[in-house]
Short mmCIF file of C-alpha atoms and ligand atoms in Angstrom, two decimals:
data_model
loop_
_atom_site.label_atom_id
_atom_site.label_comp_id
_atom_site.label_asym_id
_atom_site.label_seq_id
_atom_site.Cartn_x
_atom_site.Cartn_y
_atom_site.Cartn_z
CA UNK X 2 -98.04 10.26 -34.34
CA UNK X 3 -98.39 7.05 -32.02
CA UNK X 4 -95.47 4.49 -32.01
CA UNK X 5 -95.23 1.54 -30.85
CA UNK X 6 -92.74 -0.77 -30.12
CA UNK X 7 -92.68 -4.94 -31.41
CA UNK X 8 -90.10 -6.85 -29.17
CA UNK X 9 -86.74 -6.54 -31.59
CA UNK X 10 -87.28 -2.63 -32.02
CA UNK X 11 -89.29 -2.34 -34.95
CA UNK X 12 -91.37 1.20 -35.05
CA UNK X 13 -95.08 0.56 -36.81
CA UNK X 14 -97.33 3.35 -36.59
CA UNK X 15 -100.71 1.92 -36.59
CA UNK X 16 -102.73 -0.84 -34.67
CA UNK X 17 -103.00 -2.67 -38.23
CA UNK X 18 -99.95 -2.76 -38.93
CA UNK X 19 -99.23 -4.12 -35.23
CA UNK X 20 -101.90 -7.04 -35.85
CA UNK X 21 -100.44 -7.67 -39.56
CA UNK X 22 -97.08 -8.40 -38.07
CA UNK X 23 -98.39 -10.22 -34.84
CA UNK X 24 -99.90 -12.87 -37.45
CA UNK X 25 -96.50 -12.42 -39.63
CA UNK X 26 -94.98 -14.12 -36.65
CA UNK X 27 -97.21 -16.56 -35.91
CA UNK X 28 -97.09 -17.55 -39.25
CA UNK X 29 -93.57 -17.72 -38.85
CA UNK X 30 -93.65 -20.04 -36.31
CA UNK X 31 -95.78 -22.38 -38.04
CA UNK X 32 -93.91 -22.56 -40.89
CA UNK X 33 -91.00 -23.43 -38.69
CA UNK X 34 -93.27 -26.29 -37.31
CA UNK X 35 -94.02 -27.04 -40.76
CA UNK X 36 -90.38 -27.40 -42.25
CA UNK X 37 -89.39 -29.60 -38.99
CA UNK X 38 -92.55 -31.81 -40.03
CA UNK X 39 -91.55 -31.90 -43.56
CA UNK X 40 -88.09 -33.02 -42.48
CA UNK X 41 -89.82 -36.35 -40.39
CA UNK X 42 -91.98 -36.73 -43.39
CA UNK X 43 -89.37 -36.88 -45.67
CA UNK X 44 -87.19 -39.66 -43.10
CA UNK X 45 -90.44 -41.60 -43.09
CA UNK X 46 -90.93 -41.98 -47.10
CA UNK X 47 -87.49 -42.72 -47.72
CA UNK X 48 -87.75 -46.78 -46.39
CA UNK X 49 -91.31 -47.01 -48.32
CA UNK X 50 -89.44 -45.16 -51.18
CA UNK X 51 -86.21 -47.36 -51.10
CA UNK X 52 -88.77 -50.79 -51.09
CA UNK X 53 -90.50 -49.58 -54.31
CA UNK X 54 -87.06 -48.72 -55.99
CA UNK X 55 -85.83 -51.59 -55.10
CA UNK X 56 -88.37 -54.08 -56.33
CA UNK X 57 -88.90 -52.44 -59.42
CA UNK X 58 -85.42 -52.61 -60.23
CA UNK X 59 -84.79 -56.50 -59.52
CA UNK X 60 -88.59 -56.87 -61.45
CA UNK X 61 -86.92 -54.78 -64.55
CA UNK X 62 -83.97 -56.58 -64.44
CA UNK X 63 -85.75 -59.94 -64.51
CA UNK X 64 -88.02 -59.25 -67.72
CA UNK X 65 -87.29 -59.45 -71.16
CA UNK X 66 -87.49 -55.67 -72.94
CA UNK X 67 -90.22 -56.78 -74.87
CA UNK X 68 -92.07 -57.95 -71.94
CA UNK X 69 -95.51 -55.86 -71.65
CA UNK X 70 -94.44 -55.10 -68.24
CA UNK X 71 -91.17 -53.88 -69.21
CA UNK X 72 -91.71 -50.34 -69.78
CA UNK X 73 -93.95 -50.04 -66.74
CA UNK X 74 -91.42 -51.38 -64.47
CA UNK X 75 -88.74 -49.10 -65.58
CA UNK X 76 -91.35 -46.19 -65.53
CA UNK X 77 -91.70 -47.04 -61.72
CA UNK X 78 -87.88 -47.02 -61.14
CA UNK X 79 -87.29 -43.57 -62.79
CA UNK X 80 -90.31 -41.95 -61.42
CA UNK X 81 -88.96 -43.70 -57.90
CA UNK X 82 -85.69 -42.19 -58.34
CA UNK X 83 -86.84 -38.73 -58.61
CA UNK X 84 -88.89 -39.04 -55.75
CA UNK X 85 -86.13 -40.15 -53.55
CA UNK X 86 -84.21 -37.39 -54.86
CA UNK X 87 -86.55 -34.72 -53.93
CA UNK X 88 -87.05 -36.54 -49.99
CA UNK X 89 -82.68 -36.31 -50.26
CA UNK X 90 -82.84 -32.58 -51.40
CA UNK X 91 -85.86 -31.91 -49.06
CA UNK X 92 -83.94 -33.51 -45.97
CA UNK X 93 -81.08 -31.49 -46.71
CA UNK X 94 -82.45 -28.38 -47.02
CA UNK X 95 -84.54 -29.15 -43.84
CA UNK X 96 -81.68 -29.71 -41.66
CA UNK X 97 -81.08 -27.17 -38.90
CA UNK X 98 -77.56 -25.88 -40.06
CA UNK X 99 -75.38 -26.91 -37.64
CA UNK X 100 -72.57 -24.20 -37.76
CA UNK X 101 -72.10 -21.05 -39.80
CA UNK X 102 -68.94 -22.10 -40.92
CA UNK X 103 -68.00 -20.94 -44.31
CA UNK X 104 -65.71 -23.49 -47.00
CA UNK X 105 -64.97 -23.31 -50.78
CA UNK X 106 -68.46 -23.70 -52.50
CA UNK X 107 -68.75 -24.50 -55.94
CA UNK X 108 -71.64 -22.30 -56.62
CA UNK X 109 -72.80 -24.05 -60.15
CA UNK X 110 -73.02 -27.55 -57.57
CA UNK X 111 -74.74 -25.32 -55.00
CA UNK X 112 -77.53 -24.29 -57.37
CA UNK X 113 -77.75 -27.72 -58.91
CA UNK X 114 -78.32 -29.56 -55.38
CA UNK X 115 -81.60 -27.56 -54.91
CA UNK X 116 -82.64 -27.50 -57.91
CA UNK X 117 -85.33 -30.25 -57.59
CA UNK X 118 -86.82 -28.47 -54.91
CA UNK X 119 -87.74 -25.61 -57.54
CA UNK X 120 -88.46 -27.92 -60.38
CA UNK X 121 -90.86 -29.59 -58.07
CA UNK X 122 -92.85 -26.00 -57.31
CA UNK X 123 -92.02 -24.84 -61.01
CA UNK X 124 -94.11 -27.81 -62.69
CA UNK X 125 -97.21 -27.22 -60.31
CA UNK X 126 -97.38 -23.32 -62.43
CA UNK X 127 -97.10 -24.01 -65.97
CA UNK X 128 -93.11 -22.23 -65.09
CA UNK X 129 -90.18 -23.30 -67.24
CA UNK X 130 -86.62 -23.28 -65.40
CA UNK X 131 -84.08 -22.78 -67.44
CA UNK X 132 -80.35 -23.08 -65.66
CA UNK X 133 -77.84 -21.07 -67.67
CA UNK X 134 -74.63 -22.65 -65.19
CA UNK X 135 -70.99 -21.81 -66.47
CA UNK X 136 -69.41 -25.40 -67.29
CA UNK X 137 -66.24 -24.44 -65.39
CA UNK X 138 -66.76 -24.17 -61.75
CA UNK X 139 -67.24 -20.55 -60.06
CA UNK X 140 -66.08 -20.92 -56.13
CA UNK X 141 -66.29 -18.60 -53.42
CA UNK X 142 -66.18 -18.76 -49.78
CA UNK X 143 -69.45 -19.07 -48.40
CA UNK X 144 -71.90 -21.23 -46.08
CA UNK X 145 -73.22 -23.44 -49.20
CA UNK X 146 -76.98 -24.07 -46.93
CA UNK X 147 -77.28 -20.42 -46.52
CA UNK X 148 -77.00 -20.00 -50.11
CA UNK X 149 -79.38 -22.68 -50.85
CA UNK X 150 -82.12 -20.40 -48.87
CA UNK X 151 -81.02 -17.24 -51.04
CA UNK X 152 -81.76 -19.51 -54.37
CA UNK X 153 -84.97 -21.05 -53.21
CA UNK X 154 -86.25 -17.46 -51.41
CA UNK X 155 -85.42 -16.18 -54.81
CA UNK X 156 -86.83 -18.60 -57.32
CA UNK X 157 -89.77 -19.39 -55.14
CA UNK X 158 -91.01 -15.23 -55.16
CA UNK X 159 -90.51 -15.25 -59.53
CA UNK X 160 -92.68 -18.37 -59.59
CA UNK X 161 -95.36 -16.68 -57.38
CA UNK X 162 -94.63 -13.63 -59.92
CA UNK X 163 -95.79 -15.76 -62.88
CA UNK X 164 -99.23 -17.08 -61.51
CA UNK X 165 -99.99 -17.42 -65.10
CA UNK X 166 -96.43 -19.32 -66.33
CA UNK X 167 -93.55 -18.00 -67.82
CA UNK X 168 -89.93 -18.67 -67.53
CA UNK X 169 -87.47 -19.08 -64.84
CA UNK X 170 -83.55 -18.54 -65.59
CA UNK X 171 -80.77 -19.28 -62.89
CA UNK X 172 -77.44 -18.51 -63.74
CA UNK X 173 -73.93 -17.86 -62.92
CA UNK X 174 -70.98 -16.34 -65.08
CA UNK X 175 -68.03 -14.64 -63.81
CA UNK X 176 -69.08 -10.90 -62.87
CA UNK X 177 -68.90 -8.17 -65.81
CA UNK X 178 -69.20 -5.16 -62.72
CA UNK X 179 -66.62 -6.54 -60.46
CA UNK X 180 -63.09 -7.38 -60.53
CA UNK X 181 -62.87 -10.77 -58.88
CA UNK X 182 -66.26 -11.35 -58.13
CA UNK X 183 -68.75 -14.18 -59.39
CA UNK X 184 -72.11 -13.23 -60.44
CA UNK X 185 -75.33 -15.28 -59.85
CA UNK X 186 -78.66 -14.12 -61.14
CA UNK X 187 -82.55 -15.06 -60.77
CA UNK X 188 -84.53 -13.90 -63.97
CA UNK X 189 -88.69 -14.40 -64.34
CA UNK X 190 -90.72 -13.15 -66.67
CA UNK X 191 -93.41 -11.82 -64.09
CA UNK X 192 -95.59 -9.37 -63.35
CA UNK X 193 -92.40 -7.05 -62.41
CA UNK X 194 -91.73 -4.49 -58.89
CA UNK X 195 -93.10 -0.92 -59.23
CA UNK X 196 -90.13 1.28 -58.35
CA UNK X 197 -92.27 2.36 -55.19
CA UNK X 198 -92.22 -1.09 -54.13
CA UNK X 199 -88.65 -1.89 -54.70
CA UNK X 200 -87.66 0.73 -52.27
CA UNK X 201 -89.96 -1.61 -49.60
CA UNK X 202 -89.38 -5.17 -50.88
CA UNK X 203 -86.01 -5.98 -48.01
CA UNK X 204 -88.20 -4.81 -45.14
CA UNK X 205 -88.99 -7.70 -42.78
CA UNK X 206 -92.61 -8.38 -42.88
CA UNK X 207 -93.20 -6.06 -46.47
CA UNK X 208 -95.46 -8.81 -48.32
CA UNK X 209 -98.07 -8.25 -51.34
CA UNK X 210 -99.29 -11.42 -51.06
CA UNK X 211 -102.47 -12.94 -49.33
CA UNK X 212 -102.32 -13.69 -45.97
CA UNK X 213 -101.00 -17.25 -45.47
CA UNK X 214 -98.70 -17.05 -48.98
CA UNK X 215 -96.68 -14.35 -47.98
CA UNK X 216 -94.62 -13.47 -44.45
CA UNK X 217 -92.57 -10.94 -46.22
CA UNK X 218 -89.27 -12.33 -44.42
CA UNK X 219 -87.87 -14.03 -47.86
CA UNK X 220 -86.17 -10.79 -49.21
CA UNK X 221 -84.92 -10.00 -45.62
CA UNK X 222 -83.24 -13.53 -44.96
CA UNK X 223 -81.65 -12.90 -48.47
CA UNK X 224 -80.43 -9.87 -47.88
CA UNK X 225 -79.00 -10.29 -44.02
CA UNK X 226 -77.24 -13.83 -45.71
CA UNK X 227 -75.48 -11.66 -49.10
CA UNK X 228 -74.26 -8.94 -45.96
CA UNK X 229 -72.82 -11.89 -44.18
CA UNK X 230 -70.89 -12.86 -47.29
CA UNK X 231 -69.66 -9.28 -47.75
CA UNK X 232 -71.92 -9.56 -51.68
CA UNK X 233 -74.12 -7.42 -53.49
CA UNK X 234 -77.51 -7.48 -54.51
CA UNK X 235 -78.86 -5.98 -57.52
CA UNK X 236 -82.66 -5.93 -58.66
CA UNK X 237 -83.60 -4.65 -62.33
CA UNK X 238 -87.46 -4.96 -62.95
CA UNK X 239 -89.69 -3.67 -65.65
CA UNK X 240 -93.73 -4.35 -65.13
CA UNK X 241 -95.16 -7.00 -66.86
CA UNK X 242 -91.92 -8.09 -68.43
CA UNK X 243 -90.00 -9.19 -65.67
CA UNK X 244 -87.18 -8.97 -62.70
CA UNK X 245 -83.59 -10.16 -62.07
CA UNK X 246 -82.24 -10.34 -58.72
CA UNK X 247 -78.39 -10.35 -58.65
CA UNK X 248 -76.16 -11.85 -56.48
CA UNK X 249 -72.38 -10.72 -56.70
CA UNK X 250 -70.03 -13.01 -54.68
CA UNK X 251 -66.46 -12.17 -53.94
CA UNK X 252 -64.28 -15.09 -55.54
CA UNK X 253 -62.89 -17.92 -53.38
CA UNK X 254 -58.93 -16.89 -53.11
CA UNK X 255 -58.96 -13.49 -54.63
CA UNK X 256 -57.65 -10.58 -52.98
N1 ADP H 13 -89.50 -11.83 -58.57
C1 ADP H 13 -90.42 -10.99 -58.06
N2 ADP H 13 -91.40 -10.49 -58.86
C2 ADP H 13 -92.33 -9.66 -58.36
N3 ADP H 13 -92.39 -9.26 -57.06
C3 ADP H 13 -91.45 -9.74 -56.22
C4 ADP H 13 -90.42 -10.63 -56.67
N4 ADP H 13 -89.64 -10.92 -55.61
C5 ADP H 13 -90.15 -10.24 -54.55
N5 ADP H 13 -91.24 -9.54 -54.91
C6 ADP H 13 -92.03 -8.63 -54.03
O1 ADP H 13 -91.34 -8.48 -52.81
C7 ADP H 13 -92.20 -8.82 -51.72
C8 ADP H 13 -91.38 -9.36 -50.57
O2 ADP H 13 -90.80 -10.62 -50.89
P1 ADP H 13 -90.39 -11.58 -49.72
O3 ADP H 13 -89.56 -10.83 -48.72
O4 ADP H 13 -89.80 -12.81 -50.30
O5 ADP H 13 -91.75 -11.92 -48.99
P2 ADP H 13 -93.01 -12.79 -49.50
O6 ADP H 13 -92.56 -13.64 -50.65
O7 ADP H 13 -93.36 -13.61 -48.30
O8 ADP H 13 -94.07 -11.79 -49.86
C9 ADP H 13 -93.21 -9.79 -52.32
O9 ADP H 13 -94.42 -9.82 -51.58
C10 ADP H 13 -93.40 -9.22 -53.71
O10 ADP H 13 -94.28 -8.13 -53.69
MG1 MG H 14 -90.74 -14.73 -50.67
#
């Protein structure tokens, strides 16, 4: 049996699978183009974006409520507003990391910061996201923008996994498995993992998806981010009906 060898010491066996990962990483490298661009974009709608608010509000303030206009202006402002959050939590989530430091992270605030990021994918599919957050906060030590990229990796594959709608849950609660540890799960109600294709889903470059929607590196930038937190993952799937991903994080000051 031929091998052959890609760069970082990955074995493929066949000139396919070579060219399938050669594109993997040129897609890649767009994409990286692509979230750098989105970053600039984002910079450059924000003045535009702050104008609009801004005019709309003085307007609103300056008619009566019964004014015709009234509603319209205030439909401008709110509709504003979520735009400029989206450019805020796009920016953010753009932003090369500058350190892999780790701090206390609320992960309830964590979740809730890019959450218009999925809402603004989930409302393109006919997808409802449901959040099912504790209302105390659940901390843990962690880098909170590497956790961002395990939520969004993970809510962005159910929502390809429900071409058709369906429902999204993210939660937290305290972990029912283990002592000291804080549980945060990803729940769709998609098309599900056949168990052969669980066993193949972390592999860098494993995609079922069309060329150009998947690189198969989502799953593998999850998992090498939970092993640098010292968590666990957990996957439960059932075709057609569904899959949870589960994140256990070791508490902030437990021992
Ligand atoms: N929630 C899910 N439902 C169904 N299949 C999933 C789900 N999450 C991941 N997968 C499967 O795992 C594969 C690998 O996921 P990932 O590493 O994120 O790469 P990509 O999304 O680029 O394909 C996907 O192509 C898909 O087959
Ligand atoms: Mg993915």
């Amino acid at each position: 049996m031929s091998r052959e060898t890609v760069g970082y010491g990955l074995f493929f066996r066949d000139p396919c699978e070579i060219k399938k990962h050669r594109e993997s990483l040129l897609l890649l490298g767009k994409m990286a183009s692509v979230g750098q661009m989105a970053g600039g974009v984002a910079h450059e709608i924000n003045n535009p974006l702050g104008i609009i608010l801004g005019f709309s509000q003085v307007t609103a303030s300056q008619l009566s409520q019964d004014d015709p206009n009234y509603q319209s202006m205030k439909t401008i402002e709110r509709e504003a507003l979520r735009c400029k959050k989206l450019v805020h939590d796009l920016l953010r989530f753009s932003r090369v990391p500058k350190d892999n430091s780790f701090e206390i992270v609320d992960v309830n605030m964590m979740i809730k910061e890019c959450f218009s990021l999925i809402e603004a994918r989930s409302k393109t599919t006919d997808v409802e996201v449901i959040q099912e957050l504790t209302p105390t906060p659940l901390t843990v030590n962690a880098n909170d923008n590497q956790l961002q990229q395990v939520v969004i990796n993970l809510a962005n594959n159910a929502i390809d996994a429900m071409p058709h709608g369906g429902q999204l849950f993210i939660g937290t609660r305290p972990s029912t498995t283990r002592q000291n540890h804080v549980d945060l799960y990803v729940k769709d109600t998609g098309e599900g993992i056949s168990k052969e294709i669980q066993q193949r889903i972390f592999d860098p470059f494993f995609t079922t998806k069309d060329a150009g929607k998947g690189t198969g590196l989502g799953l593998s930038l999850v998992q090498e981010i939970i092993n640098n937190h010292g968590g666990h993952i957990e996957l439960e799937s059932e075709m057609n009906r569904g899959t949870t991903f589960t994140i256990s994080l070791k508490q902030a000051n437990a021992s």
